[in-house]
Amino acid sequence: MYKIFAQCALLFFSLQLAAQSTSNPVRVSFTLANPGLSTKVIDIRHFDSEQSKTSGYGYHLGGLSSHAVNMPAGTRIYEKRKTKWQLIRVITAADVGQKINLGKTYEISHQQWLDAAWAEKYEEIYRLEKIKEQPEVETFAQKAGLDMVTFKVGGKSMIGKQVYVRAEIPGDEQNLNVGFSRKLNWSSVYRVSYPVGTKLYLCEAPYWEGKRVKESLILTVDKEKSLYLIRI
């Protein structure tokens, strides 16, 4: 019995480490080099699927110059060519210390193309959600005299799952259409704040695109939920 328990504990610990390593990707230091005389317009982007966070920045790299970068593995490098952005490189752990010549064409594997397309999709979902998310909720709650309750949301399994949660604020005649979408697993936790009486619905797809989606009530916010961890 003890042996079985030890094996289960070891398996759970290993899965926890795997989840932590996923949410904390290896950072890579590399250099972008522009061998030409004209300025290159580039975009450096990374999407953390565990935390649903996007990071990166745009940069104008002058001719015959270089730019040092430190970003997580999986970072995508885009170059603006005429009016379109072209994916030119996906950074891996093997690129530590490398000089990436923007004048060259680098091979991008099929899997990297798929990963990039996935990241771009969820970056857009994240961007749209951030537009609709939270500041106006607190303002509405203050005007309506509703108490805000802060609690945490996490996943139920070790495998990450993208969730779409719509919040229905009590007395909301403005149709604020707020909520959140995140990829959650057992080790990822997301902190949210909503007024007392808010109903949270789990949706089968993004709810902000104007299409009717199936949804189910998962929680009605009350003061007792303060600082609780709710798993969905």
JSON list of C-alpha atoms in Angstrom, two decimals:
[
{"chain": "A", "resi": 1, "resn": "MET", "atom": "CA", "xyz": [0.00, 0.00, 0.00]},
{"chain": "A", "resi": 2, "resn": "TYR", "atom": "CA", "xyz": [2.82, 2.39, 0.92]},
{"chain": "A", "resi": 3, "resn": "LYS", "atom": "CA", "xyz": [4.60, 1.55, -2.35]},
{"chain": "A", "resi": 4, "resn": "ILE", "atom": "CA", "xyz": [1.48, 2.44, -4.38]},
{"chain": "A", "resi": 5, "resn": "PHE", "atom": "CA", "xyz": [1.08, 5.70, -2.45]},
{"chain": "A", "resi": 6, "resn": "ALA", "atom": "CA", "xyz": [4.73, 6.60, -3.06]},
{"chain": "A", "resi": 7, "resn": "GLN", "atom": "CA", "xyz": [4.39, 5.89, -6.78]},
{"chain": "A", "resi": 8, "resn": "CYS", "atom": "CA", "xyz": [1.27, 8.09, -6.98]},
{"chain": "A", "resi": 9, "resn": "ALA", "atom": "CA", "xyz": [3.01, 10.87, -5.08]},
{"chain": "A", "resi": 10, "resn": "LEU", "atom": "CA", "xyz": [6.03, 10.66, -7.40]},
{"chain": "A", "resi": 11, "resn": "LEU", "atom": "CA", "xyz": [3.76, 10.78, -10.47]},
{"chain": "A", "resi": 12, "resn": "PHE", "atom": "CA", "xyz": [1.89, 13.82, -9.14]},
{"chain": "A", "resi": 13, "resn": "PHE", "atom": "CA", "xyz": [5.18, 15.58, -8.32]},
{"chain": "A", "resi": 14, "resn": "SER", "atom": "CA", "xyz": [6.49, 14.86, -11.83]},
{"chain": "A", "resi": 15, "resn": "LEU", "atom": "CA", "xyz": [3.32, 16.26, -13.38]},
{"chain": "A", "resi": 16, "resn": "GLN", "atom": "CA", "xyz": [3.63, 19.36, -11.20]},
{"chain": "A", "resi": 17, "resn": "LEU", "atom": "CA", "xyz": [7.20, 19.88, -12.40]},
{"chain": "A", "resi": 18, "resn": "ALA", "atom": "CA", "xyz": [6.09, 19.45, -15.99]},
{"chain": "A", "resi": 19, "resn": "ALA", "atom": "CA", "xyz": [3.35, 22.03, -15.50]},
{"chain": "A", "resi": 20, "resn": "GLN", "atom": "CA", "xyz": [5.78, 24.45, -13.87]},
{"chain": "A", "resi": 21, "resn": "SER", "atom": "CA", "xyz": [8.30, 24.04, -16.68]},
{"chain": "A", "resi": 22, "resn": "THR", "atom": "CA", "xyz": [5.52, 24.72, -19.19]},
{"chain": "A", "resi": 23, "resn": "SER", "atom": "CA", "xyz": [4.46, 27.90, -17.41]},
{"chain": "A", "resi": 24, "resn": "ASN", "atom": "CA", "xyz": [8.07, 29.02, -17.03]},
{"chain": "A", "resi": 25, "resn": "PRO", "atom": "CA", "xyz": [9.64, 28.57, -20.48]},
{"chain": "A", "resi": 26, "resn": "VAL", "atom": "CA", "xyz": [13.41, 28.85, -20.88]},
{"chain": "A", "resi": 27, "resn": "ARG", "atom": "CA", "xyz": [14.54, 32.38, -21.66]},
{"chain": "A", "resi": 28, "resn": "VAL", "atom": "CA", "xyz": [16.85, 32.78, -24.62]},
{"chain": "A", "resi": 29, "resn": "SER", "atom": "CA", "xyz": [19.35, 35.57, -25.23]},
{"chain": "A", "resi": 30, "resn": "PHE", "atom": "CA", "xyz": [20.07, 36.18, -28.91]},
{"chain": "A", "resi": 31, "resn": "THR", "atom": "CA", "xyz": [20.86, 39.03, -31.31]},
{"chain": "A", "resi": 32, "resn": "LEU", "atom": "CA", "xyz": [18.98, 40.29, -34.34]},
{"chain": "A", "resi": 33, "resn": "ALA", "atom": "CA", "xyz": [21.31, 41.67, -37.02]},
{"chain": "A", "resi": 34, "resn": "ASN", "atom": "CA", "xyz": [20.38, 43.82, -40.01]},
{"chain": "A", "resi": 35, "resn": "PRO", "atom": "CA", "xyz": [23.04, 43.48, -42.75]},
{"chain": "A", "resi": 36, "resn": "GLY", "atom": "CA", "xyz": [21.25, 45.84, -45.15]},
{"chain": "A", "resi": 37, "resn": "LEU", "atom": "CA", "xyz": [21.28, 49.61, -45.44]},
{"chain": "A", "resi": 38, "resn": "SER", "atom": "CA", "xyz": [17.53, 50.14, -45.02]},
{"chain": "A", "resi": 39, "resn": "THR", "atom": "CA", "xyz": [15.69, 50.00, -41.70]},
{"chain": "A", "resi": 40, "resn": "LYS", "atom": "CA", "xyz": [13.90, 46.76, -40.83]},
{"chain": "A", "resi": 41, "resn": "VAL", "atom": "CA", "xyz": [10.54, 46.97, -39.05]},
{"chain": "A", "resi": 42, "resn": "ILE", "atom": "CA", "xyz": [10.20, 43.93, -36.80]},
{"chain": "A", "resi": 43, "resn": "ASP", "atom": "CA", "xyz": [7.79, 42.59, -34.22]},
{"chain": "A", "resi": 44, "resn": "ILE", "atom": "CA", "xyz": [8.96, 40.34, -31.38]},
{"chain": "A", "resi": 45, "resn": "ARG", "atom": "CA", "xyz": [6.11, 38.36, -29.84]},
{"chain": "A", "resi": 46, "resn": "HIS", "atom": "CA", "xyz": [5.52, 35.58, -27.31]},
{"chain": "A", "resi": 47, "resn": "PHE", "atom": "CA", "xyz": [2.31, 34.10, -25.93]},
{"chain": "A", "resi": 48, "resn": "ASP", "atom": "CA", "xyz": [2.25, 32.29, -22.57]},
{"chain": "A", "resi": 49, "resn": "SER", "atom": "CA", "xyz": [-0.57, 29.77, -22.90]},
{"chain": "A", "resi": 50, "resn": "GLU", "atom": "CA", "xyz": [-0.54, 28.87, -19.20]},
{"chain": "A", "resi": 51, "resn": "GLN", "atom": "CA", "xyz": [-1.00, 32.44, -18.00]},
{"chain": "A", "resi": 52, "resn": "SER", "atom": "CA", "xyz": [-2.79, 33.68, -21.15]},
{"chain": "A", "resi": 53, "resn": "LYS", "atom": "CA", "xyz": [-0.38, 36.58, -21.37]},
{"chain": "A", "resi": 54, "resn": "THR", "atom": "CA", "xyz": [1.19, 38.10, -24.44]},
{"chain": "A", "resi": 55, "resn": "SER", "atom": "CA", "xyz": [4.54, 39.88, -24.37]},
{"chain": "A", "resi": 56, "resn": "GLY", "atom": "CA", "xyz": [6.92, 41.48, -26.82]},
{"chain": "A", "resi": 57, "resn": "TYR", "atom": "CA", "xyz": [7.37, 44.73, -28.68]},
{"chain": "A", "resi": 58, "resn": "GLY", "atom": "CA", "xyz": [7.89, 46.33, -32.07]},
{"chain": "A", "resi": 59, "resn": "TYR", "atom": "CA", "xyz": [11.30, 47.62, -33.10]},
{"chain": "A", "resi": 60, "resn": "HIS", "atom": "CA", "xyz": [12.87, 49.62, -35.94]},
{"chain": "A", "resi": 61, "resn": "LEU", "atom": "CA", "xyz": [16.29, 48.10, -36.59]},
{"chain": "A", "resi": 62, "resn": "GLY", "atom": "CA", "xyz": [18.51, 50.47, -38.54]},
{"chain": "A", "resi": 63, "resn": "GLY", "atom": "CA", "xyz": [20.81, 49.43, -41.38]},
{"chain": "A", "resi": 64, "resn": "LEU", "atom": "CA", "xyz": [24.09, 47.70, -40.47]},
{"chain": "A", "resi": 65, "resn": "SER", "atom": "CA", "xyz": [23.00, 47.50, -36.83]},
{"chain": "A", "resi": 66, "resn": "SER", "atom": "CA", "xyz": [22.00, 44.84, -34.32]},
{"chain": "A", "resi": 67, "resn": "HIS", "atom": "CA", "xyz": [19.64, 44.45, -31.39]},
{"chain": "A", "resi": 68, "resn": "ALA", "atom": "CA", "xyz": [20.09, 42.21, -28.34]},
{"chain": "A", "resi": 69, "resn": "VAL", "atom": "CA", "xyz": [16.97, 40.32, -27.22]},
{"chain": "A", "resi": 70, "resn": "ASN", "atom": "CA", "xyz": [16.09, 38.17, -24.19]},
{"chain": "A", "resi": 71, "resn": "MET", "atom": "CA", "xyz": [12.75, 36.39, -24.58]},
{"chain": "A", "resi": 72, "resn": "PRO", "atom": "CA", "xyz": [11.27, 32.94, -23.81]},
{"chain": "A", "resi": 73, "resn": "ALA", "atom": "CA", "xyz": [11.72, 30.00, -26.17]},
{"chain": "A", "resi": 74, "resn": "GLY", "atom": "CA", "xyz": [8.85, 30.00, -28.64]},
{"chain": "A", "resi": 75, "resn": "THR", "atom": "CA", "xyz": [9.14, 33.73, -29.31]},
{"chain": "A", "resi": 76, "resn": "ARG", "atom": "CA", "xyz": [8.19, 34.63, -32.88]},
{"chain": "A", "resi": 77, "resn": "ILE", "atom": "CA", "xyz": [10.03, 37.18, -34.99]},
{"chain": "A", "resi": 78, "resn": "TYR", "atom": "CA", "xyz": [8.02, 38.99, -37.66]},
{"chain": "A", "resi": 79, "resn": "GLU", "atom": "CA", "xyz": [9.23, 41.43, -40.32]},
{"chain": "A", "resi": 80, "resn": "LYS", "atom": "CA", "xyz": [6.94, 43.95, -42.00]},
{"chain": "A", "resi": 81, "resn": "ARG", "atom": "CA", "xyz": [7.26, 43.57, -45.76]},
{"chain": "A", "resi": 82, "resn": "LYS", "atom": "CA", "xyz": [5.29, 46.23, -47.63]},
{"chain": "A", "resi": 83, "resn": "THR", "atom": "CA", "xyz": [1.92, 46.13, -45.83]},
{"chain": "A", "resi": 84, "resn": "LYS", "atom": "CA", "xyz": [2.08, 42.57, -44.44]},
{"chain": "A", "resi": 85, "resn": "TRP", "atom": "CA", "xyz": [3.79, 40.95, -41.49]},
{"chain": "A", "resi": 86, "resn": "GLN", "atom": "CA", "xyz": [5.88, 37.89, -42.36]},
{"chain": "A", "resi": 87, "resn": "LEU", "atom": "CA", "xyz": [6.92, 35.28, -39.79]},
{"chain": "A", "resi": 88, "resn": "ILE", "atom": "CA", "xyz": [10.66, 34.84, -40.32]},
{"chain": "A", "resi": 89, "resn": "ARG", "atom": "CA", "xyz": [11.89, 32.92, -37.29]},
{"chain": "A", "resi": 90, "resn": "VAL", "atom": "CA", "xyz": [10.69, 30.99, -34.25]},
{"chain": "A", "resi": 91, "resn": "ILE", "atom": "CA", "xyz": [13.16, 31.05, -31.37]},
{"chain": "A", "resi": 92, "resn": "THR", "atom": "CA", "xyz": [14.17, 27.77, -29.69]},
{"chain": "A", "resi": 93, "resn": "ALA", "atom": "CA", "xyz": [16.42, 26.98, -26.73]},
{"chain": "A", "resi": 94, "resn": "ALA", "atom": "CA", "xyz": [19.17, 26.15, -29.25]},
{"chain": "A", "resi": 95, "resn": "ASP", "atom": "CA", "xyz": [19.30, 29.84, -30.26]},
{"chain": "A", "resi": 96, "resn": "VAL", "atom": "CA", "xyz": [21.06, 30.93, -27.06]},
{"chain": "A", "resi": 97, "resn": "GLY", "atom": "CA", "xyz": [23.88, 33.29, -28.04]},
{"chain": "A", "resi": 98, "resn": "GLN", "atom": "CA", "xyz": [22.98, 33.11, -31.74]},
{"chain": "A", "resi": 99, "resn": "LYS", "atom": "CA", "xyz": [23.11, 36.05, -34.15]},
{"chain": "A", "resi": 100, "resn": "ILE", "atom": "CA", "xyz": [20.02, 35.94, -36.37]},
{"chain": "A", "resi": 101, "resn": "ASN", "atom": "CA", "xyz": [20.70, 37.57, -39.71]},
{"chain": "A", "resi": 102, "resn": "LEU", "atom": "CA", "xyz": [17.55, 39.28, -41.00]},
{"chain": "A", "resi": 103, "resn": "GLY", "atom": "CA", "xyz": [18.92, 39.06, -44.52]},
{"chain": "A", "resi": 104, "resn": "LYS", "atom": "CA", "xyz": [18.68, 35.26, -44.50]},
{"chain": "A", "resi": 105, "resn": "THR", "atom": "CA", "xyz": [15.71, 32.95, -44.93]},
{"chain": "A", "resi": 106, "resn": "TYR", "atom": "CA", "xyz": [15.35, 30.49, -42.05]},
{"chain": "A", "resi": 107, "resn": "GLU", "atom": "CA", "xyz": [13.48, 27.21, -42.11]},
{"chain": "A", "resi": 108, "resn": "ILE", "atom": "CA", "xyz": [10.30, 27.10, -40.04]},
{"chain": "A", "resi": 109, "resn": "SER", "atom": "CA", "xyz": [9.00, 23.63, -39.31]},
{"chain": "A", "resi": 110, "resn": "HIS", "atom": "CA", "xyz": [5.40, 22.57, -39.86]},
{"chain": "A", "resi": 111, "resn": "GLN", "atom": "CA", "xyz": [4.89, 22.29, -36.09]},
{"chain": "A", "resi": 112, "resn": "GLN", "atom": "CA", "xyz": [6.27, 25.80, -35.57]},
{"chain": "A", "resi": 113, "resn": "TRP", "atom": "CA", "xyz": [3.84, 27.16, -38.17]},
{"chain": "A", "resi": 114, "resn": "LEU", "atom": "CA", "xyz": [0.97, 25.44, -36.35]},
{"chain": "A", "resi": 115, "resn": "ASP", "atom": "CA", "xyz": [2.14, 26.73, -32.96]},
{"chain": "A", "resi": 116, "resn": "ALA", "atom": "CA", "xyz": [2.48, 30.25, -34.37]},
{"chain": "A", "resi": 117, "resn": "ALA", "atom": "CA", "xyz": [-1.04, 30.13, -35.84]},
{"chain": "A", "resi": 118, "resn": "TRP", "atom": "CA", "xyz": [-2.41, 28.90, -32.51]},
{"chain": "A", "resi": 119, "resn": "ALA", "atom": "CA", "xyz": [-0.58, 31.66, -30.60]},
{"chain": "A", "resi": 120, "resn": "GLU", "atom": "CA", "xyz": [-1.82, 34.34, -33.01]},
{"chain": "A", "resi": 121, "resn": "LYS", "atom": "CA", "xyz": [-5.40, 33.12, -32.58]},
{"chain": "A", "resi": 122, "resn": "TYR", "atom": "CA", "xyz": [-5.29, 33.23, -28.79]},
{"chain": "A", "resi": 123, "resn": "GLU", "atom": "CA", "xyz": [-3.42, 36.54, -28.75]},
{"chain": "A", "resi": 124, "resn": "GLU", "atom": "CA", "xyz": [-6.39, 37.98, -30.61]},
{"chain": "A", "resi": 125, "resn": "ILE", "atom": "CA", "xyz": [-8.83, 36.37, -28.17]},
{"chain": "A", "resi": 126, "resn": "TYR", "atom": "CA", "xyz": [-6.79, 37.79, -25.29]},
{"chain": "A", "resi": 127, "resn": "ARG", "atom": "CA", "xyz": [-6.68, 41.24, -26.93]},
{"chain": "A", "resi": 128, "resn": "LEU", "atom": "CA", "xyz": [-10.44, 41.30, -27.48]},
{"chain": "A", "resi": 129, "resn": "GLU", "atom": "CA", "xyz": [-11.07, 40.09, -23.95]},
{"chain": "A", "resi": 130, "resn": "LYS", "atom": "CA", "xyz": [-8.80, 42.72, -22.41]},
{"chain": "A", "resi": 131, "resn": "ILE", "atom": "CA", "xyz": [-10.78, 45.42, -24.23]},
{"chain": "A", "resi": 132, "resn": "LYS", "atom": "CA", "xyz": [-13.95, 44.25, -22.50]},
{"chain": "A", "resi": 133, "resn": "GLU", "atom": "CA", "xyz": [-12.37, 43.34, -19.19]},
{"chain": "A", "resi": 134, "resn": "GLN", "atom": "CA", "xyz": [-12.69, 44.77, -15.72]},
{"chain": "A", "resi": 135, "resn": "PRO", "atom": "CA", "xyz": [-12.20, 48.56, -15.29]},
{"chain": "A", "resi": 136, "resn": "GLU", "atom": "CA", "xyz": [-15.81, 49.38, -16.17]},
{"chain": "A", "resi": 137, "resn": "VAL", "atom": "CA", "xyz": [-17.04, 46.61, -13.84]},
{"chain": "A", "resi": 138, "resn": "GLU", "atom": "CA", "xyz": [-15.53, 48.27, -10.77]},
{"chain": "A", "resi": 139, "resn": "THR", "atom": "CA", "xyz": [-16.84, 51.67, -11.88]},
{"chain": "A", "resi": 140, "resn": "PHE", "atom": "CA", "xyz": [-20.33, 50.21, -12.31]},
{"chain": "A", "resi": 141, "resn": "ALA", "atom": "CA", "xyz": [-20.15, 48.49, -8.90]},
{"chain": "A", "resi": 142, "resn": "GLN", "atom": "CA", "xyz": [-19.16, 51.75, -7.18]},
{"chain": "A", "resi": 143, "resn": "LYS", "atom": "CA", "xyz": [-22.05, 53.66, -8.77]},
{"chain": "A", "resi": 144, "resn": "ALA", "atom": "CA", "xyz": [-24.52, 50.87, -7.91]},
{"chain": "A", "resi": 145, "resn": "GLY", "atom": "CA", "xyz": [-23.22, 50.52, -4.33]},
{"chain": "A", "resi": 146, "resn": "LEU", "atom": "CA", "xyz": [-22.22, 46.88, -4.84]},
{"chain": "A", "resi": 147, "resn": "ASP", "atom": "CA", "xyz": [-19.35, 45.30, -2.92]},
{"chain": "A", "resi": 148, "resn": "MET", "atom": "CA", "xyz": [-16.55, 43.80, -5.02]},
{"chain": "A", "resi": 149, "resn": "VAL", "atom": "CA", "xyz": [-15.38, 40.27, -4.19]},
{"chain": "A", "resi": 150, "resn": "THR", "atom": "CA", "xyz": [-11.96, 39.01, -5.24]},
{"chain": "A", "resi": 151, "resn": "PHE", "atom": "CA", "xyz": [-11.38, 35.27, -5.61]},
{"chain": "A", "resi": 152, "resn": "LYS", "atom": "CA", "xyz": [-9.23, 32.87, -7.61]},
{"chain": "A", "resi": 153, "resn": "VAL", "atom": "CA", "xyz": [-10.11, 30.57, -10.48]},
{"chain": "A", "resi": 154, "resn": "GLY", "atom": "CA", "xyz": [-8.14, 27.45, -11.40]},
{"chain": "A", "resi": 155, "resn": "GLY", "atom": "CA", "xyz": [-8.47, 24.34, -13.54]},
{"chain": "A", "resi": 156, "resn": "LYS", "atom": "CA", "xyz": [-9.60, 20.90, -12.43]},
{"chain": "A", "resi": 157, "resn": "SER", "atom": "CA", "xyz": [-7.07, 18.78, -14.30]},
{"chain": "A", "resi": 158, "resn": "MET", "atom": "CA", "xyz": [-3.34, 18.71, -14.98]},
{"chain": "A", "resi": 159, "resn": "ILE", "atom": "CA", "xyz": [-3.99, 19.14, -18.70]},
{"chain": "A", "resi": 160, "resn": "GLY", "atom": "CA", "xyz": [-4.60, 22.74, -19.73]},
{"chain": "A", "resi": 161, "resn": "LYS", "atom": "CA", "xyz": [-8.06, 23.64, -21.03]},
{"chain": "A", "resi": 162, "resn": "GLN", "atom": "CA", "xyz": [-9.19, 26.92, -22.58]},
{"chain": "A", "resi": 163, "resn": "VAL", "atom": "CA", "xyz": [-12.26, 28.24, -20.77]},
{"chain": "A", "resi": 164, "resn": "TYR", "atom": "CA", "xyz": [-14.66, 31.05, -21.66]},
{"chain": "A", "resi": 165, "resn": "VAL", "atom": "CA", "xyz": [-16.53, 32.59, -18.74]},
{"chain": "A", "resi": 166, "resn": "ARG", "atom": "CA", "xyz": [-19.20, 35.27, -19.12]},
{"chain": "A", "resi": 167, "resn": "ALA", "atom": "CA", "xyz": [-20.08, 37.49, -16.15]},
{"chain": "A", "resi": 168, "resn": "GLU", "atom": "CA", "xyz": [-23.64, 38.75, -15.70]},
{"chain": "A", "resi": 169, "resn": "ILE", "atom": "CA", "xyz": [-23.51, 41.79, -13.42]},
{"chain": "A", "resi": 170, "resn": "PRO", "atom": "CA", "xyz": [-26.64, 42.44, -11.27]},
{"chain": "A", "resi": 171, "resn": "GLY", "atom": "CA", "xyz": [-28.60, 45.51, -12.41]},
{"chain": "A", "resi": 172, "resn": "ASP", "atom": "CA", "xyz": [-26.46, 45.89, -15.54]},
{"chain": "A", "resi": 173, "resn": "GLU", "atom": "CA", "xyz": [-28.56, 47.69, -18.13]},
{"chain": "A", "resi": 174, "resn": "GLN", "atom": "CA", "xyz": [-25.49, 48.72, -20.13]},
{"chain": "A", "resi": 175, "resn": "ASN", "atom": "CA", "xyz": [-24.84, 45.12, -21.22]},
{"chain": "A", "resi": 176, "resn": "LEU", "atom": "CA", "xyz": [-21.15, 45.36, -20.27]},
{"chain": "A", "resi": 177, "resn": "ASN", "atom": "CA", "xyz": [-20.49, 41.91, -21.77]},
{"chain": "A", "resi": 178, "resn": "VAL", "atom": "CA", "xyz": [-17.53, 41.14, -19.53]},
{"chain": "A", "resi": 179, "resn": "GLY", "atom": "CA", "xyz": [-15.83, 37.98, -18.35]},
{"chain": "A", "resi": 180, "resn": "PHE", "atom": "CA", "xyz": [-12.57, 36.20, -19.07]},
{"chain": "A", "resi": 181, "resn": "SER", "atom": "CA", "xyz": [-11.00, 33.53, -21.24]},
{"chain": "A", "resi": 182, "resn": "ARG", "atom": "CA", "xyz": [-7.98, 31.65, -19.98]},
{"chain": "A", "resi": 183, "resn": "LYS", "atom": "CA", "xyz": [-6.19, 28.35, -20.41]},
{"chain": "A", "resi": 184, "resn": "LEU", "atom": "CA", "xyz": [-6.42, 26.76, -16.96]},
{"chain": "A", "resi": 185, "resn": "ASN", "atom": "CA", "xyz": [-4.96, 23.66, -15.39]},
{"chain": "A", "resi": 186, "resn": "TRP", "atom": "CA", "xyz": [-4.46, 22.43, -11.82]},
{"chain": "A", "resi": 187, "resn": "SER", "atom": "CA", "xyz": [-1.34, 24.56, -11.24]},
{"chain": "A", "resi": 188, "resn": "SER", "atom": "CA", "xyz": [-2.49, 27.77, -12.97]},
{"chain": "A", "resi": 189, "resn": "VAL", "atom": "CA", "xyz": [-4.52, 30.26, -10.94]},
{"chain": "A", "resi": 190, "resn": "TYR", "atom": "CA", "xyz": [-6.23, 33.42, -12.20]},
{"chain": "A", "resi": 191, "resn": "ARG", "atom": "CA", "xyz": [-7.46, 36.18, -9.84]},
{"chain": "A", "resi": 192, "resn": "VAL", "atom": "CA", "xyz": [-10.77, 37.91, -10.66]},
{"chain": "A", "resi": 193, "resn": "SER", "atom": "CA", "xyz": [-12.99, 40.54, -8.99]},
{"chain": "A", "resi": 194, "resn": "TYR", "atom": "CA", "xyz": [-16.74, 40.89, -9.47]},
{"chain": "A", "resi": 195, "resn": "PRO", "atom": "CA", "xyz": [-19.63, 42.54, -7.57]},
{"chain": "A", "resi": 196, "resn": "VAL", "atom": "CA", "xyz": [-21.76, 40.55, -5.13]},
{"chain": "A", "resi": 197, "resn": "GLY", "atom": "CA", "xyz": [-24.60, 38.86, -7.02]},
{"chain": "A", "resi": 198, "resn": "THR", "atom": "CA", "xyz": [-22.67, 38.42, -10.26]},
{"chain": "A", "resi": 199, "resn": "LYS", "atom": "CA", "xyz": [-23.48, 35.18, -12.07]},
{"chain": "A", "resi": 200, "resn": "LEU", "atom": "CA", "xyz": [-20.64, 33.44, -13.89]},
{"chain": "A", "resi": 201, "resn": "TYR", "atom": "CA", "xyz": [-21.47, 31.22, -16.86]},
{"chain": "A", "resi": 202, "resn": "LEU", "atom": "CA", "xyz": [-19.13, 28.70, -18.47]},
{"chain": "A", "resi": 203, "resn": "CYS", "atom": "CA", "xyz": [-19.46, 29.04, -22.26]},
{"chain": "A", "resi": 204, "resn": "GLU", "atom": "CA", "xyz": [-18.60, 26.49, -24.92]},
{"chain": "A", "resi": 205, "resn": "ALA", "atom": "CA", "xyz": [-16.99, 29.15, -27.15]},
{"chain": "A", "resi": 206, "resn": "PRO", "atom": "CA", "xyz": [-16.08, 32.87, -27.11]},
{"chain": "A", "resi": 207, "resn": "TYR", "atom": "CA", "xyz": [-19.22, 34.72, -26.03]},
{"chain": "A", "resi": 208, "resn": "TRP", "atom": "CA", "xyz": [-18.20, 38.21, -27.24]},
{"chain": "A", "resi": 209, "resn": "GLU", "atom": "CA", "xyz": [-18.32, 37.50, -30.97]},
{"chain": "A", "resi": 210, "resn": "GLY", "atom": "CA", "xyz": [-22.06, 38.14, -31.27]},
{"chain": "A", "resi": 211, "resn": "LYS", "atom": "CA", "xyz": [-22.99, 34.47, -31.73]},
{"chain": "A", "resi": 212, "resn": "ARG", "atom": "CA", "xyz": [-25.22, 32.50, -29.37]},
{"chain": "A", "resi": 213, "resn": "VAL", "atom": "CA", "xyz": [-23.19, 29.88, -27.52]},
{"chain": "A", "resi": 214, "resn": "LYS", "atom": "CA", "xyz": [-24.25, 27.22, -25.04]},
{"chain": "A", "resi": 215, "resn": "GLU", "atom": "CA", "xyz": [-23.49, 28.15, -21.45]},
{"chain": "A", "resi": 216, "resn": "SER", "atom": "CA", "xyz": [-24.09, 26.87, -17.93]},
{"chain": "A", "resi": 217, "resn": "LEU", "atom": "CA", "xyz": [-24.16, 28.67, -14.57]},
{"chain": "A", "resi": 218, "resn": "ILE", "atom": "CA", "xyz": [-21.11, 27.78, -12.50]},
{"chain": "A", "resi": 219, "resn": "LEU", "atom": "CA", "xyz": [-21.11, 30.36, -9.70]},
{"chain": "A", "resi": 220, "resn": "THR", "atom": "CA", "xyz": [-23.07, 33.19, -8.07]},
{"chain": "A", "resi": 221, "resn": "VAL", "atom": "CA", "xyz": [-20.67, 35.57, -6.34]},
{"chain": "A", "resi": 222, "resn": "ASP", "atom": "CA", "xyz": [-21.24, 36.30, -2.64]},
{"chain": "A", "resi": 223, "resn": "LYS", "atom": "CA", "xyz": [-19.04, 37.71, 0.13]},
{"chain": "A", "resi": 224, "resn": "GLU", "atom": "CA", "xyz": [-18.18, 34.21, 1.37]},
{"chain": "A", "resi": 225, "resn": "LYS", "atom": "CA", "xyz": [-16.31, 33.58, -1.91]},
{"chain": "A", "resi": 226, "resn": "SER", "atom": "CA", "xyz": [-13.67, 36.20, -1.01]},
{"chain": "A", "resi": 227, "resn": "LEU", "atom": "CA", "xyz": [-10.18, 34.76, -1.57]},
{"chain": "A", "resi": 228, "resn": "TYR", "atom": "CA", "xyz": [-11.65, 31.30, -2.35]},
{"chain": "A", "resi": 229, "resn": "LEU", "atom": "CA", "xyz": [-10.17, 29.15, -5.08]},
{"chain": "A", "resi": 230, "resn": "ILE", "atom": "CA", "xyz": [-12.90, 28.05, -7.50]},
{"chain": "A", "resi": 231, "resn": "ARG", "atom": "CA", "xyz": [-11.98, 25.25, -9.91]},
{"chain": "A", "resi": 232, "resn": "ILE", "atom": "CA", "xyz": [-13.74, 24.97, -13.25]}
]
